[in-house]
Coordinates of C-alpha atoms and ligand atoms in Angstrom, one line a residue:
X5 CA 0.0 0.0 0.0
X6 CA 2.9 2.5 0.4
X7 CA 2.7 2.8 -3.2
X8 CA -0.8 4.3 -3.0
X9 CA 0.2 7.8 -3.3
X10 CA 1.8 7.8 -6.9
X11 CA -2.2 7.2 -8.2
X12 CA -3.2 11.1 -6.4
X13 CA -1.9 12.2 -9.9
X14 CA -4.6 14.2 -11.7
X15 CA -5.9 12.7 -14.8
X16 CA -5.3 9.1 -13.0
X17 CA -8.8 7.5 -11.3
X18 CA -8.0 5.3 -8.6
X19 CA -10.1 3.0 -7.6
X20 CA -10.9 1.4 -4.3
X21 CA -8.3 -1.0 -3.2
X22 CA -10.9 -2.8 -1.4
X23 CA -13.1 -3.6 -5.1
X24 CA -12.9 -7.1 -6.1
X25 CA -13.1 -6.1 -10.2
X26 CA -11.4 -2.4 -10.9
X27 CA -10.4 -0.7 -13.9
X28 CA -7.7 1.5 -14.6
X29 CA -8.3 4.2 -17.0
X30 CA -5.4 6.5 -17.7
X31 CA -4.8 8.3 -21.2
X32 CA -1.9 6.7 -23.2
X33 CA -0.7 10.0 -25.0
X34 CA 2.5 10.9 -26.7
X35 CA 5.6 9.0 -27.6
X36 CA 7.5 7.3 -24.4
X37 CA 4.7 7.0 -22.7
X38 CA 4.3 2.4 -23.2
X39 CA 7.3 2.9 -20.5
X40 CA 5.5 4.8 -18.1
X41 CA 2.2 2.7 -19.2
X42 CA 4.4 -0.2 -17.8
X43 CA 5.4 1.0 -14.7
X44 CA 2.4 2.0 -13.6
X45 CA 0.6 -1.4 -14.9
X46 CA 3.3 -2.7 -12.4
X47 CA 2.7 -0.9 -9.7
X48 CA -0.9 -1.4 -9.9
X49 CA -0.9 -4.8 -10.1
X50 CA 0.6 -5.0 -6.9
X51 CA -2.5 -3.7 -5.6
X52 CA -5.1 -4.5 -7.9
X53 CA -6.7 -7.0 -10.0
X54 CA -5.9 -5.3 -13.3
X55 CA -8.4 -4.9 -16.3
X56 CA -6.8 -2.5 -18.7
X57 CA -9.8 -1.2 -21.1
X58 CA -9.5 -1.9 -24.7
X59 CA -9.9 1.9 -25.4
X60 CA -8.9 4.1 -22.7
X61 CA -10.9 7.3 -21.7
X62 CA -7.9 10.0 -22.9
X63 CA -7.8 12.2 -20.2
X64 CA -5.6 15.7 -21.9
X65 CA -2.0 16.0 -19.2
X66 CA -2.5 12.4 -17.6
X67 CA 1.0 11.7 -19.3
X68 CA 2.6 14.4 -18.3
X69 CA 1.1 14.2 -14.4
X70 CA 2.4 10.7 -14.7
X71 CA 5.8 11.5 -16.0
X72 CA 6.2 14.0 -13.0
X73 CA 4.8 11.7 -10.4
X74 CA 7.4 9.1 -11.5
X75 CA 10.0 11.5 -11.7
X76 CA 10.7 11.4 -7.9
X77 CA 10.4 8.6 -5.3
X78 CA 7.7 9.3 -3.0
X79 CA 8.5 6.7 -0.2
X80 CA 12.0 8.8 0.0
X81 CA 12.1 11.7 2.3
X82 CA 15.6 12.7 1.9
X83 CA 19.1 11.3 1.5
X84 CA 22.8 13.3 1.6
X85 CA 22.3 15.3 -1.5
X86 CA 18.5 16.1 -2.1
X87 CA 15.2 16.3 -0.3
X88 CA 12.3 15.4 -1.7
X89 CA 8.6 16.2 -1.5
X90 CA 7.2 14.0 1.4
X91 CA 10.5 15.2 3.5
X92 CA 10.0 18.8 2.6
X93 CA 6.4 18.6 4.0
X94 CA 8.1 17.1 7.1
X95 CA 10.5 19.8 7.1
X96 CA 7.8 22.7 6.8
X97 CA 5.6 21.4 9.6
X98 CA 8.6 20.9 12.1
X99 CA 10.3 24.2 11.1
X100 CA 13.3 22.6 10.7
X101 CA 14.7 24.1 7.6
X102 CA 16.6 27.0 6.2
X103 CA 14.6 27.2 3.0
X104 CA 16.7 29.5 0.3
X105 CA 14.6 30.2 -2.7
X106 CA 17.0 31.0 -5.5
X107 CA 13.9 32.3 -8.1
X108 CA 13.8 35.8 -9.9
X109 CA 12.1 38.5 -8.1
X110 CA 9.5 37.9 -10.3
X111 CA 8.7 34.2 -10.2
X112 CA 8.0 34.8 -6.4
X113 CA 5.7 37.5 -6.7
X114 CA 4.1 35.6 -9.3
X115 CA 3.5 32.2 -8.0
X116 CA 4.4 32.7 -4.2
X117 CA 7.2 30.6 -1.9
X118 CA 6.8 27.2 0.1
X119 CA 7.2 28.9 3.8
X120 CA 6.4 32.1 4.7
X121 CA 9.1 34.9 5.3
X122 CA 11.6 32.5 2.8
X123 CA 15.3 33.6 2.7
X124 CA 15.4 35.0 -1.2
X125 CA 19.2 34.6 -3.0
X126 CA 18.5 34.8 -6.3
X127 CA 21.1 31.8 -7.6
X128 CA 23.8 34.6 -9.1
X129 CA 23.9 35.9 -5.9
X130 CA 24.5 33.0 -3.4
X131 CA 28.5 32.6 -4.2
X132 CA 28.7 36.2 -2.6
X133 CA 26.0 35.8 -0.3
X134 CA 27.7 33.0 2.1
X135 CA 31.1 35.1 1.7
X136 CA 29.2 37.7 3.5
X137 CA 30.2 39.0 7.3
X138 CA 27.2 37.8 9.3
X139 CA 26.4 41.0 10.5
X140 CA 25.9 42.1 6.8
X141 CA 24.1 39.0 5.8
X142 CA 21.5 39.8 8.6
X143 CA 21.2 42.9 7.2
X144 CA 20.8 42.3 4.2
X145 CA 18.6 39.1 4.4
X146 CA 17.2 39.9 7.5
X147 CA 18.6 36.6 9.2
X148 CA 20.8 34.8 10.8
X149 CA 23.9 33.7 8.1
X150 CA 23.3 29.6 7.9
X151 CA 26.3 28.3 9.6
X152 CA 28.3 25.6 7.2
X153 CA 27.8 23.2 9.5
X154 CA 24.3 23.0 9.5
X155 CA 22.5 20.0 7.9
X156 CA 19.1 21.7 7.1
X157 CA 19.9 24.0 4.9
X158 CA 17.6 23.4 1.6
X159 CA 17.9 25.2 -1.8
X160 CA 14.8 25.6 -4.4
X161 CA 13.5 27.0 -7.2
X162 CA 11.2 26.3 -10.1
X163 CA 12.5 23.2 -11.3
X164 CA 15.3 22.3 -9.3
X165 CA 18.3 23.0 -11.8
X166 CA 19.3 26.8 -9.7
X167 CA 18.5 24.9 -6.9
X168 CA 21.0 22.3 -7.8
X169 CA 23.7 24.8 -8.8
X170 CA 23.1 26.9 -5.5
X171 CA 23.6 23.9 -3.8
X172 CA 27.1 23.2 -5.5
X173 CA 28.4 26.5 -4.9
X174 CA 27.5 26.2 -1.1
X175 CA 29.0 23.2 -0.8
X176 CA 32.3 24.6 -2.5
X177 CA 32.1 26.6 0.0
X178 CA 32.0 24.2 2.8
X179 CA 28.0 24.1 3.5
X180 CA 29.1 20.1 3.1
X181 CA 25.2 19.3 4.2
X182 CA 23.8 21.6 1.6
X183 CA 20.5 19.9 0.0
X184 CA 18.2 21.0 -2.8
X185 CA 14.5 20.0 -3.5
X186 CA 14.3 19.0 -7.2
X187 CA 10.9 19.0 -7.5
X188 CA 11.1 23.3 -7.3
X189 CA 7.9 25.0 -7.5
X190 CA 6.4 23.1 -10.4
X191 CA 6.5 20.0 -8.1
X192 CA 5.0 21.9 -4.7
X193 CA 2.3 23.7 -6.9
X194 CA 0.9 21.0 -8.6
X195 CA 0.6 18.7 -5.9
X196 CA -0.8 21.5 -3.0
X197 CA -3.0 22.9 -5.8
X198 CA -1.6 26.0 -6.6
X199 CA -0.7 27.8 -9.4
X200 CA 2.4 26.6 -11.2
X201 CA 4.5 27.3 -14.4
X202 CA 3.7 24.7 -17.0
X203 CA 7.2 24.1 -18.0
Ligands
THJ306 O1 14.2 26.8 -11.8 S1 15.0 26.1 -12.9 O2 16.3 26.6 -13.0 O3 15.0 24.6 -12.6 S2 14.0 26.3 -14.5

């Protein structure tokens, strides 16, 4: 059953683990997408008796939901380099995170940040940033400077590609437990229901 959550993709109907005869309707759409037809054929076999329809409602973005809900392991919370969505959620209700968003300005303002009152480097900035005095890092980020020590310190952005290279540069700078979340913003939105870039 812990593999339940990768069906909350929208466009996918899951039906009720407890039905003796279900039927999995998903849209088979766009080239690559037998693989991910696979996958998920094998994950929900594992749960249910299987009776793929001959002609599959198409359901517009179930690919693509699909694609993305593959794209990171949902039973992981977090290892050495990365922390993913389930951990992140963990992370935001404890408190126990020094969130750095590395988004424009704009993409903020936009779309909004995963905590409130987030620490905002915008990724060009960060190699500067953590070369800062503390005093003028609280100054000028109105917080305390993240010590390198510290092992919950997590980068993100839209998409997880700033937020990877924010993470390199702090660590080349001896934040050794520097993390990103790879999912960014198009990953938090879509799954909390907010508004999100499309790509
Ligand atoms: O935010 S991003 O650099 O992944 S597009």
């Amino acid at each position: 059953a812990s593999v339940a959550p990768q069906y909350n993709s929208p466009g996918c109907l899951r039906p009720p683990i407890t039905s003796g005869i279900t039927v999995y309707i998903c849209s088979f759409l766009g080239s690559g997408s037998n693989d991910l037809t696979q996958q998920h054929q094998w994950i929900h076999r594992s749960l249910y008796t299987q009776y793929p329809t001959e002609n599959p409602s198409l359901i517009p973005g179930s690919v693509a939901s699909i694609r993305r809900s593959l794209s990171t392991d949902s039973s992981q919370l977090e290892d050495a380099d990365n922390v993913y969505f389930d951990g992140l959620l963990k992370r935001v209700e404890s408190g126990d995170m020094q969130m750095i968003d590395v988004r424009d300005a704009s993409e903020i303002e936009e779309f909004g940040t995963i905590i409130k009152d987030i620490c905002h480097i915008p990724v060009l900035d960060v190699e500067a940033a953590l070369q800062l005095p503390d005093g003028e890092f609280r100054s000028k980020y109105g917080r305390g400077k993240p010590q390198k020590s510290d092992d919950n310190i997590v980068f993100t952005c839209k998409k997880g590609i700033r937020s990877l290279k924010a993470r390199d540069t702090a660590r080349s700078l001896g934040y050794s437990k520097a993390r990103h979340y790879p999912g960014g913003w198009m990953e938090w939105g879509r799954k909390n229901n907010l508004p999100y870039p499309k790509e």
